[in-house]
mmCIF file of C-alpha atoms in Angstrom:
data_model
loop_
_atom_site.group_PDB
_atom_site.id
_atom_site.type_symbol
_atom_site.label_atom_id
_atom_site.label_comp_id
_atom_site.label_asym_id
_atom_site.label_seq_id
_atom_site.Cartn_x
_atom_site.Cartn_y
_atom_site.Cartn_z
ATOM 1 C CA MET A 1323 137.894 63.453 172.193
ATOM 2 C CA GLU A 1324 138.757 61.602 175.105
ATOM 3 C CA LEU A 1325 135.704 61.841 178.215
ATOM 4 C CA HIS A 1326 137.880 63.646 180.477
ATOM 5 C CA ASN A 1327 138.236 66.442 178.115
ATOM 6 C CA VAL A 1328 134.635 66.443 177.258
ATOM 7 C CA TRP A 1329 133.991 66.648 180.595
ATOM 8 C CA PHE A 1330 136.242 69.894 181.714
ATOM 9 C CA VAL A 1331 134.363 71.315 178.525
ATOM 10 C CA LEU A 1332 130.890 70.512 179.860
ATOM 11 C CA ILE A 1333 132.389 71.978 183.359
ATOM 12 C CA ALA A 1334 133.638 75.179 181.562
ATOM 13 C CA VAL A 1335 129.929 75.362 180.152
ATOM 14 C CA LEU A 1336 127.903 75.006 183.566
ATOM 15 C CA TRP A 1337 130.492 77.509 184.697
ATOM 16 C CA ILE A 1338 129.794 79.814 182.108
ATOM 17 C CA GLY A 1339 125.962 79.542 182.463
ATOM 18 C CA TYR A 1340 125.573 80.158 186.022
ATOM 19 C CA PHE A 1341 128.078 82.933 185.547
ATOM 20 C CA PHE A 1342 125.950 84.439 182.998
ATOM 21 C CA LEU A 1343 122.646 83.865 184.230
ATOM 22 C CA GLU A 1344 123.895 84.214 188.444
ATOM 23 C CA GLY A 1345 125.642 87.142 187.334
ATOM 24 C CA PHE A 1346 122.534 89.636 186.888
ATOM 25 C CA ASP A 1347 120.904 88.083 189.701
ATOM 26 C CA PHE A 1348 123.803 89.141 191.940
ATOM 27 C CA GLY A 1349 123.942 92.676 189.819
ATOM 28 C CA ILE A 1350 120.125 93.323 190.653
ATOM 29 C CA GLY A 1351 120.957 92.800 193.995
ATOM 30 C CA VAL A 1352 123.576 95.502 194.614
ATOM 31 C CA LEU A 1353 121.605 97.760 192.776
ATOM 32 C CA THR A 1354 118.919 97.460 195.422
ATOM 33 C CA LYS A 1355 121.497 99.961 197.065
ATOM 34 C CA LEU A 1356 122.960 101.940 194.227
ATOM 35 C CA LEU A 1357 119.549 102.176 192.182
ATOM 36 C CA ALA A 1358 116.576 101.863 193.601
ATOM 37 C CA ARG A 1359 115.550 105.078 195.668
ATOM 38 C CA ASP A 1360 112.405 103.726 197.777
ATOM 39 C CA ARG A 1361 111.155 100.573 198.914
ATOM 40 C CA ALA A 1362 108.841 100.365 195.757
ATOM 41 C CA GLU A 1363 111.651 100.627 193.137
ATOM 42 C CA LYS A 1364 113.149 97.730 195.526
ATOM 43 C CA ARG A 1365 110.234 95.690 195.159
ATOM 44 C CA VAL A 1366 110.575 96.055 191.343
ATOM 45 C CA LEU A 1367 114.465 95.619 191.049
ATOM 46 C CA ILE A 1368 113.445 91.999 193.115
ATOM 47 C CA ASN A 1369 110.589 91.473 191.134
ATOM 48 C CA THR A 1370 112.615 91.311 187.727
ATOM 49 C CA ILE A 1371 114.661 88.085 189.430
ATOM 50 C CA GLY A 1372 111.816 86.745 191.527
ATOM 51 C CA PRO A 1373 110.816 84.039 189.264
ATOM 52 C CA VAL A 1374 114.346 83.306 187.993
ATOM 53 C CA TRP A 1375 117.026 83.674 190.866
ATOM 54 C CA ASP A 1376 116.395 80.190 192.244
ATOM 55 C CA GLY A 1377 116.393 78.168 188.706
ATOM 56 C CA ASN A 1378 119.750 80.239 188.043
ATOM 57 C CA GLU A 1379 121.517 78.551 190.876
ATOM 58 C CA VAL A 1380 120.750 74.945 189.727
ATOM 59 C CA TRP A 1381 123.825 75.593 187.455
ATOM 60 C CA LEU A 1382 125.974 76.116 190.317
ATOM 61 C CA LEU A 1383 124.813 72.891 191.601
ATOM 62 C CA THR A 1384 125.480 70.659 188.429
ATOM 63 C CA ALA A 1385 128.959 72.562 188.169
ATOM 64 C CA GLY A 1386 129.985 71.304 191.700
ATOM 65 C CA GLY A 1387 128.374 68.155 191.443
ATOM 66 C CA ALA A 1388 129.833 67.510 187.759
ATOM 67 C CA THR A 1389 133.317 68.202 189.348
ATOM 68 C CA PHE A 1390 132.883 65.932 192.046
ATOM 69 C CA ALA A 1391 131.984 63.059 189.718
ATOM 70 C CA ALA A 1392 133.903 63.486 186.585
ATOM 71 C CA PHE A 1393 137.596 64.978 188.719
ATOM 72 C CA PRO A 1394 136.945 64.168 192.404
ATOM 73 C CA GLU A 1395 140.763 65.286 193.003
ATOM 74 C CA TRP A 1396 139.858 68.519 191.691
ATOM 75 C CA TYR A 1397 137.000 68.755 193.588
ATOM 76 C CA ALA A 1398 138.646 67.562 196.968
ATOM 77 C CA THR A 1399 141.718 69.400 197.076
ATOM 78 C CA LEU A 1400 139.697 72.890 195.487
ATOM 79 C CA PHE A 1401 137.114 72.459 198.495
ATOM 80 C CA SER A 1402 139.802 71.702 200.951
ATOM 81 C CA GLY A 1403 141.987 74.646 199.708
ATOM 82 C CA PHE A 1404 139.106 77.143 199.693
ATOM 83 C CA TYR A 1405 137.084 75.838 202.261
ATOM 84 C CA LEU A 1406 136.872 79.426 203.825
ATOM 85 C CA PRO A 1407 135.640 81.318 201.180
ATOM 86 C CA LEU A 1408 133.516 79.056 199.415
ATOM 87 C CA LEU A 1409 131.777 78.602 203.197
ATOM 88 C CA VAL A 1410 131.291 82.335 202.929
ATOM 89 C CA ILE A 1411 129.793 81.841 199.314
ATOM 90 C CA LEU A 1412 127.787 79.035 200.510
ATOM 91 C CA ILE A 1413 126.572 80.914 203.641
ATOM 92 C CA CYS A 1414 125.601 84.268 201.493
ATOM 93 C CA LEU A 1415 123.406 82.094 198.883
ATOM 94 C CA ILE A 1416 121.703 80.551 202.068
ATOM 95 C CA ILE A 1417 120.776 83.987 203.637
ATOM 96 C CA ARG A 1418 120.184 85.353 199.872
ATOM 97 C CA GLY A 1419 117.346 83.091 199.366
ATOM 98 C CA VAL A 1420 115.766 83.219 202.630
ATOM 99 C CA ALA A 1421 115.930 86.817 202.645
ATOM 100 C CA PHE A 1422 113.968 86.895 198.971
ATOM 101 C CA GLU A 1423 110.984 84.801 200.575
ATOM 102 C CA TYR A 1424 111.183 86.521 204.340
ATOM 103 C CA ARG A 1425 111.475 90.023 203.087
ATOM 104 C CA ALA A 1426 107.766 90.492 202.154
ATOM 105 C CA LYS A 1427 106.293 88.134 204.944
ATOM 106 C CA ARG A 1428 105.829 91.587 207.705
ATOM 107 C CA PRO A 1429 105.077 94.548 207.287
ATOM 108 C CA GLU A 1430 107.277 96.145 209.905
ATOM 109 C CA GLU A 1431 109.543 98.904 208.078
ATOM 110 C CA ASN A 1432 112.755 97.473 210.044
ATOM 111 C CA TRP A 1433 112.112 93.823 209.439
ATOM 112 C CA GLN A 1434 111.923 95.063 205.159
ATOM 113 C CA ARG A 1435 115.010 96.984 205.509
ATOM 114 C CA ASN A 1436 117.376 94.136 207.354
ATOM 115 C CA TRP A 1437 116.429 92.074 204.465
ATOM 116 C CA GLU A 1438 116.781 94.133 201.742
ATOM 117 C CA THR A 1439 120.361 94.512 203.286
ATOM 118 C CA ALA A 1440 120.972 90.864 203.505
ATOM 119 C CA ILE A 1441 120.116 90.981 199.862
ATOM 120 C CA PHE A 1442 122.743 93.446 198.894
ATOM 121 C CA TRP A 1443 125.357 92.138 200.820
ATOM 122 C CA THR A 1444 124.699 88.432 199.999
ATOM 123 C CA SER A 1445 125.328 89.239 196.478
ATOM 124 C CA LEU A 1446 127.994 91.681 196.576
ATOM 125 C CA LEU A 1447 129.878 89.049 198.876
ATOM 126 C CA PRO A 1448 129.570 86.291 196.140
ATOM 127 C CA ALA A 1449 130.265 88.300 193.287
ATOM 128 C CA PHE A 1450 133.291 89.315 194.469
ATOM 129 C CA LEU A 1451 134.595 85.931 196.150
ATOM 130 C CA TRP A 1452 133.783 84.055 193.005
ATOM 131 C CA GLY A 1453 136.385 85.784 191.150
ATOM 132 C CA VAL A 1454 139.436 85.586 193.785
ATOM 133 C CA ALA A 1455 138.458 81.701 193.932
ATOM 134 C CA PHE A 1456 138.430 81.586 190.032
ATOM 135 C CA GLY A 1457 141.925 84.001 189.922
ATOM 136 C CA ASN A 1458 143.591 81.473 192.082
ATOM 137 C CA ILE A 1459 142.375 78.509 189.945
ATOM 138 C CA VAL A 1460 143.798 79.738 186.944
ATOM 139 C CA HIS A 1461 147.275 81.577 188.375
ATOM 140 C CA GLY A 1462 148.124 78.236 190.295
ATOM 141 C CA VAL A 1463 147.957 77.672 193.873
ATOM 142 C CA LYS A 1464 150.118 75.768 196.401
ATOM 143 C CA ILE A 1465 149.879 71.812 195.919
ATOM 144 C CA ASP A 1466 152.131 69.378 196.909
ATOM 145 C CA ALA A 1467 152.889 66.099 195.985
ATOM 146 C CA GLU A 1468 149.706 64.605 196.973
ATOM 147 C CA PHE A 1469 147.618 66.772 195.685
ATOM 148 C CA GLU A 1470 147.109 68.522 198.295
ATOM 149 C CA TYR A 1471 146.676 72.566 199.221
ATOM 150 C CA VAL A 1472 148.682 73.717 201.646
ATOM 151 C CA GLY A 1473 149.075 77.123 201.584
ATOM 152 C CA SER A 1474 146.617 79.315 203.881
ATOM 153 C CA VAL A 1475 143.796 81.640 203.331
ATOM 154 C CA TRP A 1476 146.119 84.750 202.952
ATOM 155 C CA ASP A 1477 147.819 83.349 199.757
ATOM 156 C CA LEU A 1478 144.248 83.370 198.238
ATOM 157 C CA LEU A 1479 144.622 87.351 198.730
ATOM 158 C CA ASN A 1480 147.036 87.774 195.892
ATOM 159 C CA PRO A 1481 146.776 90.794 193.717
ATOM 160 C CA TYR A 1482 146.094 88.846 190.811
ATOM 161 C CA ALA A 1483 143.147 86.886 192.429
ATOM 162 C CA LEU A 1484 141.962 90.258 194.329
ATOM 163 C CA LEU A 1485 141.620 92.099 191.187
ATOM 164 C CA GLY A 1486 139.727 89.250 189.928
ATOM 165 C CA GLY A 1487 137.189 89.552 192.250
ATOM 166 C CA LEU A 1488 136.584 93.328 191.543
ATOM 167 C CA VAL A 1489 136.293 92.051 187.823
ATOM 168 C CA THR A 1490 133.291 90.007 188.603
ATOM 169 C CA LEU A 1491 131.640 92.483 190.961
ATOM 170 C CA THR A 1492 131.811 95.514 188.269
ATOM 171 C CA LEU A 1493 131.141 92.771 185.656
ATOM 172 C CA PHE A 1494 127.916 91.001 187.369
ATOM 173 C CA THR A 1495 126.783 94.592 188.296
ATOM 174 C CA PHE A 1496 126.968 96.267 185.175
ATOM 175 C CA HIS A 1497 125.183 92.937 183.801
ATOM 176 C CA GLY A 1498 122.557 93.503 186.299
ATOM 177 C CA THR A 1499 122.256 96.862 185.392
ATOM 178 C CA VAL A 1500 121.292 96.529 181.625
ATOM 179 C CA PHE A 1501 119.065 93.531 182.961
ATOM 180 C CA ALA A 1502 117.607 96.247 185.229
ATOM 181 C CA ALA A 1503 116.926 98.328 182.108
ATOM 182 C CA LEU A 1504 115.673 95.552 179.329
ATOM 183 C CA LYS A 1505 113.130 94.708 182.003
ATOM 184 C CA THR A 1506 111.336 97.992 183.674
ATOM 185 C CA VAL A 1507 109.723 100.967 182.452
ATOM 186 C CA GLY A 1508 109.682 104.433 183.652
ATOM 187 C CA GLU A 1509 112.267 106.644 185.536
ATOM 188 C CA ILE A 1510 114.263 103.372 186.809
ATOM 189 C CA ARG A 1511 115.100 101.952 183.880
ATOM 190 C CA GLU A 1512 116.158 105.688 182.618
ATOM 191 C CA ARG A 1513 118.515 105.622 185.621
ATOM 192 C CA ALA A 1514 119.849 102.216 185.228
ATOM 193 C CA ARG A 1515 120.706 103.386 181.393
ATOM 194 C CA ARG A 1516 122.878 106.027 183.145
ATOM 195 C CA LEU A 1517 124.081 104.262 185.720
ATOM 196 C CA ALA A 1518 125.489 101.067 183.148
ATOM 197 C CA LEU A 1519 127.529 103.499 181.546
ATOM 198 C CA ARG A 1520 129.764 104.329 184.953
ATOM 199 C CA VAL A 1521 129.699 100.849 186.007
ATOM 200 C CA GLY A 1522 130.472 99.801 182.668
ATOM 201 C CA LEU A 1523 133.392 102.510 181.966
ATOM 202 C CA VAL A 1524 134.694 100.990 185.175
ATOM 203 C CA THR A 1525 134.631 97.172 184.355
ATOM 204 C CA ALA A 1526 135.799 97.514 181.306
ATOM 205 C CA ALA A 1527 138.870 99.144 182.732
ATOM 206 C CA LEU A 1528 139.424 96.844 185.445
ATOM 207 C CA ALA A 1529 138.478 93.534 182.810
ATOM 208 C CA LEU A 1530 141.343 94.828 180.277
ATOM 209 C CA ALA A 1531 143.556 95.021 182.800
ATOM 210 C CA PHE A 1532 143.056 91.557 184.225
ATOM 211 C CA LEU A 1533 142.315 89.511 180.981
ATOM 212 C CA LEU A 1534 145.886 91.130 179.396
ATOM 213 C CA TRP A 1535 147.639 90.210 182.608
ATOM 214 C CA THR A 1536 146.463 86.539 182.200
ATOM 215 C CA GLN A 1537 146.849 86.616 178.521
ATOM 216 C CA ALA A 1538 150.852 87.639 179.817
ATOM 217 C CA ASP A 1539 150.942 85.058 182.300
ATOM 218 C CA SER A 1540 149.462 81.648 180.795
ATOM 219 C CA GLY A 1541 147.805 82.444 177.180
ATOM 220 C CA ASP A 1542 147.966 81.493 173.960
ATOM 221 C CA GLY A 1543 146.494 82.355 170.557
ATOM 222 C CA THR A 1544 143.445 81.062 171.271
ATOM 223 C CA SER A 1545 142.907 82.791 174.566
ATOM 224 C CA LEU A 1546 143.873 85.721 172.615
ATOM 225 C CA VAL A 1547 140.647 85.710 170.354
ATOM 226 C CA ALA A 1548 138.479 85.237 173.768
ATOM 227 C CA LEU A 1549 139.702 88.259 174.858
ATOM 228 C CA VAL A 1550 139.605 90.608 172.000
ATOM 229 C CA VAL A 1551 135.765 89.013 171.831
ATOM 230 C CA ALA A 1552 135.220 89.903 175.636
ATOM 231 C CA VAL A 1553 136.506 93.219 175.270
ATOM 232 C CA ALA A 1554 134.765 94.206 172.046
ATOM 233 C CA ALA A 1555 131.237 92.603 173.438
ATOM 234 C CA LEU A 1556 132.022 94.951 176.374
ATOM 235 C CA VAL A 1557 132.692 98.178 174.318
ATOM 236 C CA VAL A 1558 129.634 97.474 172.099
ATOM 237 C CA ALA A 1559 127.583 97.022 174.997
ATOM 238 C CA LEU A 1560 127.906 100.077 176.239
ATOM 239 C CA LEU A 1561 127.304 101.563 172.862
ATOM 240 C CA ALA A 1562 123.944 99.958 172.540
ATOM 241 C CA ASN A 1563 123.170 100.738 176.215
ATOM 242 C CA GLN A 1564 123.935 104.557 175.281
ATOM 243 C CA ALA A 1565 121.601 103.822 171.804
ATOM 244 C CA GLY A 1566 118.642 102.607 174.242
ATOM 245 C CA ARG A 1567 118.974 99.045 173.054
ATOM 246 C CA GLU A 1568 118.568 97.326 176.289
ATOM 247 C CA GLY A 1569 118.344 93.713 174.700
ATOM 248 C CA TRP A 1570 121.568 94.250 172.431
ATOM 249 C CA ALA A 1571 123.224 95.671 175.363
ATOM 250 C CA PHE A 1572 122.010 92.456 177.682
ATOM 251 C CA ALA A 1573 122.809 90.163 175.226
ATOM 252 C CA LEU A 1574 126.561 91.776 174.823
ATOM 253 C CA SER A 1575 127.225 92.124 178.615
ATOM 254 C CA GLY A 1576 126.036 88.569 178.677
ATOM 255 C CA VAL A 1577 128.772 87.584 175.042
ATOM 256 C CA THR A 1578 131.327 89.294 177.553
ATOM 257 C CA ILE A 1579 131.161 86.964 180.253
ATOM 258 C CA VAL A 1580 131.350 83.886 178.153
ATOM 259 C CA ALA A 1581 134.059 84.954 176.191
ATOM 260 C CA ALA A 1582 135.902 85.807 179.914
ATOM 261 C CA VAL A 1583 135.240 82.881 181.393
ATOM 262 C CA THR A 1584 135.962 80.708 178.180
ATOM 263 C CA MET A 1585 139.023 82.235 178.253
ATOM 264 C CA LEU A 1586 139.966 81.520 181.683
ATOM 265 C CA PHE A 1587 139.444 77.993 180.907
ATOM 266 C CA LEU A 1588 141.560 77.939 177.761
ATOM 267 C CA THR A 1589 144.128 79.127 179.893
ATOM 268 C CA LEU A 1590 144.096 76.674 182.637
ATOM 269 C CA PHE A 1591 143.295 73.619 179.952
ATOM 270 C CA PRO A 1592 145.358 70.885 180.438
ATOM 271 C CA ASN A 1593 145.378 71.854 184.069
ATOM 272 C CA VAL A 1594 142.562 72.078 186.689
ATOM 273 C CA MET A 1595 144.675 73.417 189.451
ATOM 274 C CA PRO A 1596 148.010 74.237 188.689
ATOM 275 C CA SER A 1597 150.666 73.916 191.316
ATOM 276 C CA THR A 1598 152.813 76.736 191.707
ATOM 277 C CA LEU A 1599 155.343 74.745 193.889
ATOM 278 C CA ASP A 1600 156.261 72.237 191.135
ATOM 279 C CA ALA A 1601 154.256 71.877 187.798
ATOM 280 C CA ASP A 1602 154.509 67.713 188.165
ATOM 281 C CA TRP A 1603 152.315 68.451 191.345
ATOM 282 C CA SER A 1604 149.597 70.191 189.565
ATOM 283 C CA LEU A 1605 146.215 68.488 188.905
ATOM 284 C CA THR A 1606 145.323 67.799 185.186
ATOM 285 C CA VAL A 1607 142.479 66.449 183.281
ATOM 286 C CA THR A 1608 143.943 63.472 183.497
ATOM 287 C CA ASN A 1609 145.251 62.466 186.941
ATOM 288 C CA ALA A 1610 142.246 64.623 188.601
ATOM 289 C CA SER A 1611 139.525 62.080 186.372
ATOM 290 C CA SER A 1612 137.368 59.554 186.937
ATOM 291 C CA SER A 1613 137.737 56.528 185.623
ATOM 292 C CA PRO A 1614 136.161 55.698 181.936
ATOM 293 C CA TYR A 1615 133.465 53.955 182.497
ATOM 294 C CA THR A 1616 132.119 56.098 185.339
ATOM 295 C CA LEU A 1617 132.385 59.547 182.477
ATOM 296 C CA LYS A 1618 130.489 57.223 180.324
ATOM 297 C CA ILE A 1619 127.991 56.963 182.747
ATOM 298 C CA MET A 1620 127.824 60.262 183.215
ATOM 299 C CA THR A 1621 127.848 61.372 179.618
ATOM 300 C CA TRP A 1622 125.010 59.411 179.152
ATOM 301 C CA LEU A 1623 122.981 60.597 181.605
ATOM 302 C CA ALA A 1624 123.931 64.500 181.099
ATOM 303 C CA VAL A 1625 123.008 63.855 177.153
ATOM 304 C CA ILE A 1626 119.426 62.979 178.722
ATOM 305 C CA ALA A 1627 118.744 65.529 180.971
ATOM 306 C CA THR A 1628 120.246 68.397 180.216
ATOM 307 C CA PRO A 1629 118.112 69.197 177.287
ATOM 308 C CA VAL A 1630 114.786 68.832 179.620
ATOM 309 C CA VAL A 1631 116.729 71.352 181.787
ATOM 310 C CA LEU A 1632 117.278 73.839 179.368
ATOM 311 C CA LEU A 1633 113.753 73.981 177.820
ATOM 312 C CA TYR A 1634 111.819 74.208 181.255
ATOM 313 C CA GLN A 1635 114.592 77.115 182.194
ATOM 314 C CA GLY A 1636 113.942 79.005 178.708
ATOM 315 C CA TRP A 1637 109.920 78.373 178.894
ATOM 316 C CA THR A 1638 110.281 80.384 182.472
ATOM 317 C CA TYR A 1639 112.134 83.462 181.104
ATOM 318 C CA TRP A 1640 109.586 83.253 177.982
ATOM 319 C CA VAL A 1641 106.632 83.088 180.603
ATOM 320 C CA PHE A 1642 108.290 86.191 182.482
ATOM 321 C CA ARG A 1643 109.645 87.808 179.868
ATOM 322 C CA LYS A 1644 107.624 91.392 180.268
ATOM 323 C CA ARG A 1645 108.868 94.700 181.960
ATOM 324 C CA ILE A 1646 107.358 95.708 184.971
ATOM 325 C CA GLY A 1647 107.492 99.194 187.215
ATOM 326 C CA THR A 1648 106.275 100.827 190.469
ATOM 327 C CA GLN A 1649 102.841 100.950 188.631
ATOM 328 C CA HIS A 1650 102.435 97.524 188.460
ATOM 329 C CA ILE A 1651 103.850 96.697 192.669
ATOM 330 C CA ALA A 1652 100.631 96.049 194.366
ATOM 331 C CA ASP A 1653 100.064 97.230 197.685
ATOM 332 C CA PRO A 1654 101.298 94.351 200.382
ATOM 333 C CA VAL A 1655 98.592 92.378 202.370
ATOM 334 C CA HIS A 1656 99.543 90.763 205.646
#
């Protein structure tokens, strides 16, 4: 396999890892309004991701950096054409990180409530906008002969992309709900399981429509297999949730994300950004890639660094693996 194909696969893996991990992060943020009934329960939810949320975002930084180095034309067209939605996502991630750190710095109710509201909206908006962005990448955008995006921001708000945004929003919320059930004890755990059923049914309907649309538009045999795996995993995750098997429910909701994102990249290849103006103007793994020498150096660096990062992040999850509840929340000291 040529190195530009290898790096397309590696970038796909990085995005899959990001959506798997940051997906339940975003879901927990949304649940601070949908599931938590009081301040103590909000603290429980936030504490379930407190040790890991910033490490999960490293996958996004790595995916962006790998795209910049391996496919500079793709990076340039993507970040210039999608400048506004990506800027909104960046601002949300900055505010979200500040909210996690500053929320408990002062005891006033208004102070904490405002930061909690910020956590909700800065989790909901990126969860939706990532689906819109990837919907446009897969479906194609207006790229001219110079590989420049010539559409407007309104062109990005097409029905397919908006449906993709609803899918990622509901799927991440479902992922976060089963994670909350897995990581908590007491009444909040039971309510998380009940909410997971309702959110999961909505997710299943939206995801099935979106994936079938994708398959009909640009799918093949391999993408169809990924579609079947995604839908089947989501259905079994719902059944596992109803049976009280939270670990299986979370793992299978993760499989749904993995299979769905895999399907998107399968339908995209060998393009990285299709042009809706002329197929010859599409960015591909060939015309958008860096030189073979650059890709070779990157490959050696990835071989050395990736196992270290994975081992450290896996160790973090192992250390903070136990469940928590409101009884574990100490009174704040200021």
